[in-house]
Short mmCIF file of C-alpha atoms and ligand atoms in Angstrom, two decimals:
data_model
loop_
_atom_site.label_atom_id
_atom_site.label_comp_id
_atom_site.label_asym_id
_atom_site.label_seq_id
_atom_site.Cartn_x
_atom_site.Cartn_y
_atom_site.Cartn_z
CA MET O 1 -6.38 -8.06 9.60
CA LYS O 2 -7.97 -8.16 6.40
CA ALA O 3 -8.00 -10.99 3.74
CA PHE O 4 -9.78 -12.59 1.09
CA ILE O 5 -10.93 -16.52 2.55
CA VAL O 6 -12.66 -19.56 1.32
CA ASP O 7 -15.06 -20.88 3.22
CA ARG O 8 -16.55 -24.02 1.59
CA TYR O 9 -15.18 -24.55 -1.56
CA LYS O 10 -17.14 -23.18 -4.73
CA LYS O 11 -16.94 -22.93 -8.44
CA LYS O 12 -16.65 -19.46 -9.42
CA GLY O 13 -17.19 -18.93 -5.68
CA ALA O 14 -16.84 -15.22 -4.07
CA LEU O 15 -14.74 -14.91 -1.36
CA ARG O 16 -15.24 -12.96 1.36
CA PHE O 17 -13.58 -10.24 2.05
CA GLY O 18 -13.87 -10.41 5.90
CA GLU O 19 -11.15 -10.26 9.17
CA MET O 20 -8.92 -13.06 10.48
CA PRO O 21 -6.32 -12.75 13.28
CA GLU O 22 -2.69 -11.86 12.63
CA PRO O 23 -0.17 -15.08 11.64
CA GLU O 24 1.85 -15.29 14.59
CA PRO O 25 5.83 -15.49 12.94
CA GLY O 26 7.98 -19.10 14.49
CA ASP O 27 10.91 -19.62 15.11
CA ASN O 28 12.00 -19.69 11.90
CA ASP O 29 9.94 -17.45 10.22
CA VAL O 30 9.53 -13.78 8.93
CA LEU O 31 6.12 -11.64 9.31
CA VAL O 32 5.65 -9.51 5.88
CA GLU O 33 3.08 -6.89 5.53
CA ILE O 34 1.92 -7.40 2.15
CA HIS O 35 2.21 -4.58 -0.23
CA ALA O 36 0.90 -6.89 -3.59
CA ALA O 37 -0.29 -10.40 -4.33
CA GLY O 38 0.64 -11.85 -7.51
CA VAL O 39 -3.05 -13.49 -8.88
CA ASN O 40 -2.89 -17.27 -10.35
CA MET O 41 -5.00 -19.97 -11.35
CA LEU O 42 -3.87 -21.94 -8.50
CA ASP O 43 -5.64 -19.26 -6.56
CA SER O 44 -9.45 -19.72 -8.59
CA LYS O 45 -8.92 -24.19 -8.61
CA ILE O 46 -7.94 -24.39 -5.00
CA ARG O 47 -10.85 -22.09 -4.37
CA ASP O 48 -13.09 -24.26 -6.57
CA GLY O 49 -11.98 -27.13 -5.16
CA GLU O 50 -10.47 -29.10 -7.81
CA PHE O 51 -7.06 -29.15 -5.59
CA LYS O 52 -8.65 -30.90 -2.47
CA LEU O 53 -6.53 -33.70 -2.67
CA ILE O 54 -3.32 -33.02 -3.53
CA LEU O 55 -3.77 -29.97 -0.88
CA PRO O 56 -5.99 -30.79 1.68
CA TYR O 57 -6.44 -26.62 3.25
CA ARG O 58 -8.33 -26.50 6.82
CA LEU O 59 -11.19 -24.17 5.86
CA PRO O 60 -11.31 -20.78 6.39
CA LEU O 61 -8.65 -20.28 4.08
CA ILE O 62 -6.86 -17.12 2.95
CA LEU O 63 -5.79 -17.24 -0.93
CA GLY O 64 -2.80 -16.17 -2.84
CA ASN O 65 -0.05 -17.69 -3.82
CA ASP O 66 2.09 -14.81 -4.55
CA VAL O 67 3.64 -11.83 -2.09
CA ALA O 68 5.30 -8.53 -2.36
CA GLY O 69 6.29 -6.91 0.77
CA VAL O 70 8.04 -6.00 3.99
CA VAL O 71 9.49 -7.62 6.91
CA VAL O 72 8.23 -6.05 10.03
CA ARG O 73 9.06 -9.25 12.74
CA VAL O 74 11.36 -12.27 12.84
CA GLY O 75 11.28 -15.42 14.44
CA ARG O 76 14.59 -15.37 16.79
CA LYS O 77 16.32 -18.34 14.53
CA VAL O 78 15.84 -15.85 11.59
CA ARG O 79 19.55 -15.10 10.04
CA ARG O 80 18.95 -13.96 6.57
CA LEU O 81 16.39 -11.46 6.57
CA LYS O 82 15.29 -8.43 8.97
CA PRO O 83 13.08 -6.21 9.59
CA GLY O 84 12.86 -3.03 6.30
CA ASP O 85 13.83 -5.58 4.56
CA GLU O 86 11.50 -5.72 1.27
CA VAL O 87 11.17 -9.28 -0.56
CA TYR O 88 9.33 -11.68 -2.15
CA ALA O 89 9.03 -15.07 -2.00
CA ARG O 90 5.82 -17.96 -3.48
CA PRO O 91 4.78 -19.49 0.20
CA HIS O 92 5.79 -23.06 0.82
CA GLN O 93 1.54 -24.57 -0.70
CA ASP O 94 0.96 -26.21 3.32
CA ARG O 95 0.98 -22.13 4.12
CA ILE O 96 -0.87 -19.60 1.57
CA GLY O 97 -2.29 -16.09 1.73
CA ALA O 98 -1.02 -13.28 0.46
CA PHE O 99 -4.46 -12.04 0.05
CA ALA O 100 -3.99 -10.55 3.38
CA GLU O 101 -2.58 -7.45 4.87
CA LEU O 102 0.09 -9.63 6.59
CA ILE O 103 1.70 -12.46 5.87
CA ALA O 104 3.91 -14.85 7.99
CA MET O 105 6.47 -17.19 6.11
CA ASN O 106 9.18 -19.02 6.25
CA GLU O 107 12.61 -17.44 5.31
CA ALA O 108 14.07 -19.86 4.03
CA ASP O 109 10.80 -19.56 0.40
CA VAL O 110 11.75 -16.05 1.30
CA ALA O 111 14.08 -13.51 -1.50
CA LEU O 112 15.41 -9.94 -1.56
CA LYS O 113 12.84 -8.47 -3.79
CA PRO O 114 14.93 -7.25 -6.75
CA LYS O 115 15.44 -3.71 -6.13
CA ASN O 116 14.83 -2.30 -10.27
CA LEU O 117 11.04 -3.69 -8.89
CA THR O 118 8.03 -1.95 -7.86
CA MET O 119 6.30 -4.15 -5.62
CA GLU O 120 3.48 -5.31 -7.70
CA GLU O 121 6.15 -6.24 -10.61
CA ALA O 122 7.43 -8.20 -8.18
CA ALA O 123 4.40 -9.83 -6.62
CA SER O 124 4.18 -10.81 -10.12
CA ILE O 125 7.40 -13.07 -10.04
CA PRO O 126 7.91 -15.45 -7.83
CA LEU O 127 5.40 -18.76 -9.10
CA VAL O 128 5.81 -18.53 -12.51
CA GLY O 129 9.53 -17.88 -11.93
CA LEU O 130 9.83 -21.04 -10.10
CA THR O 131 7.69 -22.69 -12.04
CA ALA O 132 9.94 -21.54 -15.30
CA TRP O 133 13.29 -22.52 -13.25
CA GLN O 134 11.72 -25.89 -11.57
CA VAL O 135 11.07 -26.75 -15.30
CA LEU O 136 13.95 -25.64 -17.46
CA VAL O 137 16.72 -25.28 -15.63
CA GLU O 138 16.61 -28.48 -12.66
CA ARG O 139 14.18 -30.94 -14.78
CA ALA O 140 15.08 -30.69 -18.34
CA ARG O 141 17.87 -29.01 -18.19
CA LEU O 142 18.17 -27.30 -20.64
CA LYS O 143 21.02 -26.25 -22.27
CA LYS O 144 22.86 -23.98 -24.41
CA GLY O 145 21.45 -24.78 -27.91
CA GLN O 146 18.43 -27.35 -26.43
CA LYS O 147 15.43 -26.14 -28.38
CA VAL O 148 12.69 -26.13 -26.50
CA LEU O 149 8.76 -25.59 -26.68
CA ILE O 150 7.32 -23.53 -24.55
CA HIS O 151 3.18 -23.37 -25.30
CA ALA O 152 0.82 -20.58 -23.93
CA GLY O 153 4.15 -17.71 -24.77
CA SER O 154 2.40 -14.83 -24.27
CA GLY O 155 0.71 -16.33 -20.04
CA GLY O 156 2.77 -15.63 -16.46
CA VAL O 157 4.75 -18.65 -17.31
CA GLY O 158 5.22 -18.49 -19.96
CA THR O 159 6.40 -14.81 -20.82
CA PHE O 160 8.58 -16.16 -17.69
CA ALA O 161 10.30 -19.64 -18.98
CA ILE O 162 10.89 -17.93 -22.92
CA GLN O 163 13.27 -14.95 -21.43
CA LEU O 164 14.55 -17.94 -18.74
CA ALA O 165 15.37 -20.72 -21.80
CA LYS O 166 16.83 -18.02 -23.96
CA HIS O 167 19.61 -17.19 -21.60
CA LEU O 168 19.99 -21.02 -20.93
CA GLY O 169 21.34 -20.79 -24.65
CA ALA O 170 17.71 -22.54 -26.35
CA THR O 171 16.28 -21.84 -28.87
CA VAL O 172 12.89 -21.06 -27.89
CA ALA O 173 9.31 -21.23 -30.02
CA THR O 174 6.10 -20.35 -28.78
CA THR O 175 2.00 -20.65 -29.41
CA THR O 176 0.20 -17.85 -28.58
CA SER O 177 -2.64 -16.02 -30.47
CA SER O 178 -2.19 -12.52 -33.27
CA VAL O 179 -2.49 -10.31 -30.44
CA ASN O 180 0.61 -11.45 -28.67
CA VAL O 181 2.76 -12.20 -31.75
CA ASP O 182 4.82 -9.43 -30.77
CA LEU O 183 5.17 -9.57 -26.99
CA VAL O 184 6.73 -13.22 -27.58
CA LYS O 185 9.40 -12.34 -30.35
CA SER O 186 9.58 -8.65 -27.48
CA LEU O 187 10.95 -11.47 -25.16
CA GLY O 188 13.48 -13.68 -27.59
CA ALA O 189 11.20 -15.67 -28.94
CA ASP O 190 12.52 -17.50 -31.93
CA VAL O 191 9.76 -19.37 -33.37
CA VAL O 192 6.49 -18.25 -32.96
CA ILE O 193 3.26 -20.21 -34.02
CA ASP O 194 -0.27 -18.10 -34.11
CA TYR O 195 -1.97 -21.16 -32.99
CA LYS O 196 -4.90 -20.14 -34.95
CA LYS O 197 -3.61 -20.00 -37.79
CA GLN O 198 -0.76 -23.17 -38.10
CA ASP O 199 -0.45 -26.50 -36.41
CA PHE O 200 2.42 -26.55 -34.32
CA GLU O 201 3.64 -30.52 -34.44
CA LYS O 202 3.21 -29.64 -38.77
CA VAL O 203 5.59 -26.71 -38.24
CA LEU O 204 9.09 -28.31 -35.19
CA SER O 205 9.85 -31.39 -35.43
CA GLY O 206 13.33 -32.36 -33.48
CA TYR O 207 13.52 -30.64 -30.22
CA ASP O 208 14.65 -31.11 -26.73
CA VAL O 209 11.74 -30.43 -24.46
CA VAL O 210 8.31 -29.19 -24.43
CA LEU O 211 6.98 -27.42 -21.47
CA ASN O 212 3.34 -28.34 -21.72
CA SER O 213 0.85 -25.40 -19.86
CA LEU O 214 -2.30 -27.00 -22.02
CA GLY O 215 -5.09 -29.39 -21.89
CA THR O 216 -5.02 -33.49 -22.86
CA ASP O 217 -4.76 -32.86 -26.55
CA THR O 218 -1.79 -30.37 -26.56
CA LEU O 219 0.07 -32.93 -24.87
CA GLU O 220 -0.47 -35.14 -26.96
CA ARG O 221 0.15 -33.59 -30.12
CA SER O 222 3.22 -32.21 -28.49
CA LEU O 223 5.61 -35.66 -28.84
CA THR O 224 5.66 -35.75 -32.90
CA VAL O 225 7.56 -32.14 -31.79
CA LEU O 226 10.01 -34.27 -29.84
CA LYS O 227 13.00 -35.95 -31.16
CA ALA O 228 13.80 -39.69 -29.70
CA GLY O 229 15.84 -38.60 -25.71
CA GLY O 230 13.44 -35.61 -25.14
CA GLN O 231 10.90 -34.35 -22.52
CA LEU O 232 7.57 -33.31 -21.72
CA ILE O 233 6.87 -32.04 -18.83
CA SER O 234 3.37 -30.91 -18.03
CA ILE O 235 2.35 -28.46 -15.25
CA SER O 236 -1.01 -28.37 -16.26
CA GLY O 237 -1.82 -32.07 -16.23
CA PRO O 238 -2.18 -34.84 -15.69
CA PRO O 239 -0.21 -34.97 -12.77
CA ASP O 240 1.61 -38.73 -12.40
CA VAL O 241 3.31 -41.35 -9.69
CA ALA O 242 6.05 -39.77 -9.09
CA PHE O 243 4.65 -36.07 -8.48
CA ALA O 244 2.30 -38.45 -6.22
CA LYS O 245 4.76 -39.91 -4.00
CA GLU O 246 6.82 -36.65 -4.03
CA ASN O 247 3.22 -34.55 -2.34
CA ARG O 248 3.73 -37.81 -0.23
CA SER O 249 0.18 -38.59 -1.28
CA ASN O 250 -1.43 -41.86 0.23
CA TRP O 251 -1.08 -44.93 -1.88
CA PHE O 252 -4.86 -44.97 -3.31
CA LEU O 253 -4.34 -41.27 -5.04
CA GLN O 254 -0.97 -42.12 -6.18
CA GLN O 255 -2.87 -45.11 -8.53
CA VAL O 256 -5.28 -42.84 -9.77
CA MET O 257 -2.62 -40.67 -10.89
CA ARG O 258 -0.69 -43.28 -12.42
CA LEU O 259 -4.13 -43.92 -13.83
CA LEU O 260 -4.81 -40.56 -14.67
CA SER O 261 -1.06 -40.97 -16.31
CA PHE O 262 -0.82 -43.94 -17.52
CA GLY O 263 -2.23 -43.61 -21.23
CA ILE O 264 0.00 -40.35 -21.97
CA SER O 265 3.49 -41.98 -20.87
CA ARG O 266 2.84 -44.82 -22.68
CA LYS O 267 3.30 -43.03 -25.64
CA ALA O 268 5.63 -40.90 -24.38
CA ARG O 269 8.18 -44.48 -23.94
CA ARG O 270 7.03 -45.89 -27.41
CA ALA O 271 8.25 -42.42 -28.58
CA GLY O 272 11.45 -42.87 -26.29
CA ILE O 273 10.14 -39.63 -24.53
CA SER O 274 9.68 -39.16 -21.16
CA TYR O 275 6.91 -37.76 -19.07
CA SER O 276 6.41 -35.78 -15.87
CA PHE O 277 4.63 -33.47 -14.21
CA LEU O 278 5.81 -30.69 -12.60
CA PHE O 279 4.11 -29.40 -10.04
CA MET O 280 5.96 -26.19 -8.37
CA ARG O 281 7.05 -25.98 -4.52
CA ALA O 282 8.51 -22.40 -3.20
CA ASN O 283 11.75 -21.93 -2.90
CA GLY O 284 13.94 -18.96 -1.23
CA GLU O 285 17.48 -19.30 -2.40
CA GLN O 286 16.09 -20.21 -6.30
CA LEU O 287 14.04 -16.64 -6.22
CA GLY O 288 17.58 -15.40 -5.15
CA LEU O 289 18.56 -16.69 -8.34
CA ILE O 290 15.33 -15.60 -10.20
CA THR O 291 16.34 -12.14 -8.24
CA SER O 292 20.24 -11.84 -9.49
CA LEU O 293 18.88 -12.07 -13.65
CA ILE O 294 15.57 -9.67 -12.92
CA GLU O 295 17.82 -6.92 -10.93
CA SER O 296 21.26 -7.86 -14.24
CA GLY O 297 18.23 -6.62 -16.84
CA ILE O 298 17.81 -10.51 -18.40
CA ILE O 299 14.74 -11.10 -17.39
CA ARG O 300 12.15 -8.52 -16.85
CA PRO O 301 8.26 -9.03 -15.69
CA VAL O 302 5.60 -8.66 -17.70
CA MET O 303 2.37 -6.97 -16.55
CA ASP O 304 -0.96 -7.11 -17.93
CA ARG O 305 -3.42 -5.21 -14.92
CA VAL O 306 -3.27 -4.02 -11.13
CA PHE O 307 -5.99 -3.93 -9.17
CA PRO O 308 -7.29 -2.99 -6.16
CA PHE O 309 -6.80 -5.38 -3.77
CA GLU O 310 -10.48 -4.41 -2.94
CA ALA O 311 -11.05 -5.53 -6.28
CA THR O 312 -9.51 -9.21 -5.93
CA ASN O 313 -12.98 -10.89 -6.91
CA ASP O 314 -12.71 -9.21 -9.65
CA ALA O 315 -8.98 -9.65 -10.41
CA LEU O 316 -10.01 -13.18 -10.09
CA ALA O 317 -12.32 -13.55 -12.83
CA TYR O 318 -10.20 -11.27 -14.90
CA ILE O 319 -8.00 -13.89 -15.14
CA GLU O 320 -10.04 -16.84 -15.79
CA THR O 321 -10.63 -15.72 -18.97
CA GLY O 322 -7.04 -17.51 -20.41
CA ARG O 323 -6.59 -14.48 -22.00
CA SER O 324 -4.32 -12.11 -18.99
CA LYS O 325 -0.89 -11.31 -21.71
CA GLY O 326 1.83 -11.71 -18.81
CA LYS O 327 -0.06 -11.60 -14.97
CA VAL O 328 -2.12 -9.78 -12.85
CA VAL O 329 -2.00 -8.66 -9.76
CA VAL O 330 -3.56 -7.00 -7.34
CA LYS O 331 -1.63 -3.72 -4.46
CA VAL O 332 -2.87 -4.63 -1.12
CA ARG O 333 -1.19 -1.54 0.36
N1 NAP U 401 1.78 -26.94 -12.01
C1 NAP U 401 2.73 -26.30 -11.52
O1 NAP U 401 3.30 -26.27 -10.60
C2 NAP U 401 2.01 -24.51 -12.20
C3 NAP U 401 2.42 -23.47 -12.28
C4 NAP U 401 2.64 -22.69 -12.34
C5 NAP U 401 1.49 -22.70 -13.42
N2 NAP U 401 0.35 -23.90 -13.81
C6 NAP U 401 -1.16 -23.27 -14.17
O2 NAP U 401 -0.56 -23.71 -16.12
C7 NAP U 401 -1.45 -23.06 -16.74
C8 NAP U 401 -1.23 -22.02 -17.47
O3 NAP U 401 -1.02 -21.09 -16.26
P1 NAP U 401 -0.23 -19.05 -16.74
O4 NAP U 401 -0.09 -18.65 -14.99
O5 NAP U 401 0.57 -19.21 -17.53
O6 NAP U 401 -1.44 -18.82 -17.31
P2 NAP U 401 -1.89 -17.45 -17.62
O7 NAP U 401 -1.19 -17.08 -17.56
O8 NAP U 401 -3.15 -17.60 -17.57
O9 NAP U 401 -2.14 -18.02 -19.60
C9 NAP U 401 -3.34 -16.74 -20.64
C10 NAP U 401 -2.54 -16.97 -21.59
O10 NAP U 401 -2.38 -18.27 -22.77
C11 NAP U 401 -2.47 -18.58 -23.53
N3 NAP U 401 -3.00 -19.31 -23.97
C12 NAP U 401 -4.23 -19.66 -24.19
N4 NAP U 401 -5.20 -20.37 -24.98
C13 NAP U 401 -3.59 -20.57 -25.87
C14 NAP U 401 -3.63 -21.81 -26.93
N5 NAP U 401 -4.50 -23.26 -27.00
N6 NAP U 401 -1.88 -21.62 -27.56
C15 NAP U 401 -1.66 -21.37 -26.90
N7 NAP U 401 -1.69 -20.64 -26.19
C16 NAP U 401 -2.98 -19.87 -25.34
C17 NAP U 401 -3.25 -17.02 -23.14
O11 NAP U 401 -2.91 -16.06 -25.49
P3 NAP U 401 -3.33 -16.08 -26.15
O12 NAP U 401 -4.87 -14.63 -25.54
O13 NAP U 401 -2.80 -15.27 -27.47
O14 NAP U 401 -4.19 -17.52 -26.21
C18 NAP U 401 -2.59 -16.15 -22.96
O15 NAP U 401 -2.05 -14.18 -23.00
C19 NAP U 401 -2.30 -23.24 -15.19
O16 NAP U 401 -2.84 -23.95 -15.95
C20 NAP U 401 -2.14 -23.43 -14.59
O17 NAP U 401 -2.83 -23.18 -13.82
C21 NAP U 401 0.38 -24.99 -13.40
#
């Protein structure tokens, strides 16, 4: 089958468009004919070798962390899905490979695709949707009446997270630039900070939760926005020791991550705030709940551009500008 492949890690290195063997589904797997694949910063970071220690893949590796398609075959223990089902997923981190014609995934990682979405729209959802879910619902336990700051509201994670936080009944503040103010308002943001004109930490205070997806400077400034007892949850680092343990990293890596997050954890603790890093996981059950929210019109996909399969390297270059609004997807068939 045709696929986009990492032969060796290289910063900004182009993926090779070549032939790879078709995956063979195991007993608990579904084999999915891929129609569309979402493009994520994670793809670029894996290609660049930034995740070598956390995700030690064997090369050559088919890249791609978001998929929508049709089940063509199922393993003998699969009960929930059948050939012909339209599905979507963020495959398990050890079994990625969405930039290809076929992928085998554990049934537990897969959900039925929202009926009201095209394949391209569906492929835009899993990774960012699960990230927002795992930050806001699972970890923060965000409740009605609470206040949350979602950084980079116009990005892939942000556009989903704003809508989810509004659905949970929170007051939502977000940061973006002038060109995207209308977009984030249309998603439900209550307070919009244009980061080019205002410092968010001078405007916001008494927040319960901050979802950080930006750099260290934003992370540190976010502390002053939170009230005592608040939660600073970062998806862009630094990783902490709890994550290292969850990821079954060895003792040495655990100490590295303890060190990397030492500064922000200490500053947070002194302010009575908890700091944690979250790395999203595949989860078909949560994705099924997301399907319901999309089918009932509570959450909609925000699409920036769809690239043809052959232009997957261009799609990666496009998201690497850091300026995309919502999601970028490649149409595989
Ligand atoms: N840990 C995890 O599990 C996990 C999961 C998903 C993503 N991530 C990480 O989270 C980060 C964000 O991911 P994403 O997919 O949402 O990114 P994205 O879609 O590429 O984000 C692009 C958006 O960020 C906005 N932006 C850039 N600089 C900004 C700033 N200083 N303040 C406010 N907005 C800014 C841009 O808006 P303007 O053009 O208006 O600036 C643009 O719309 C990435 O580093 C990604 O790797 C981690």
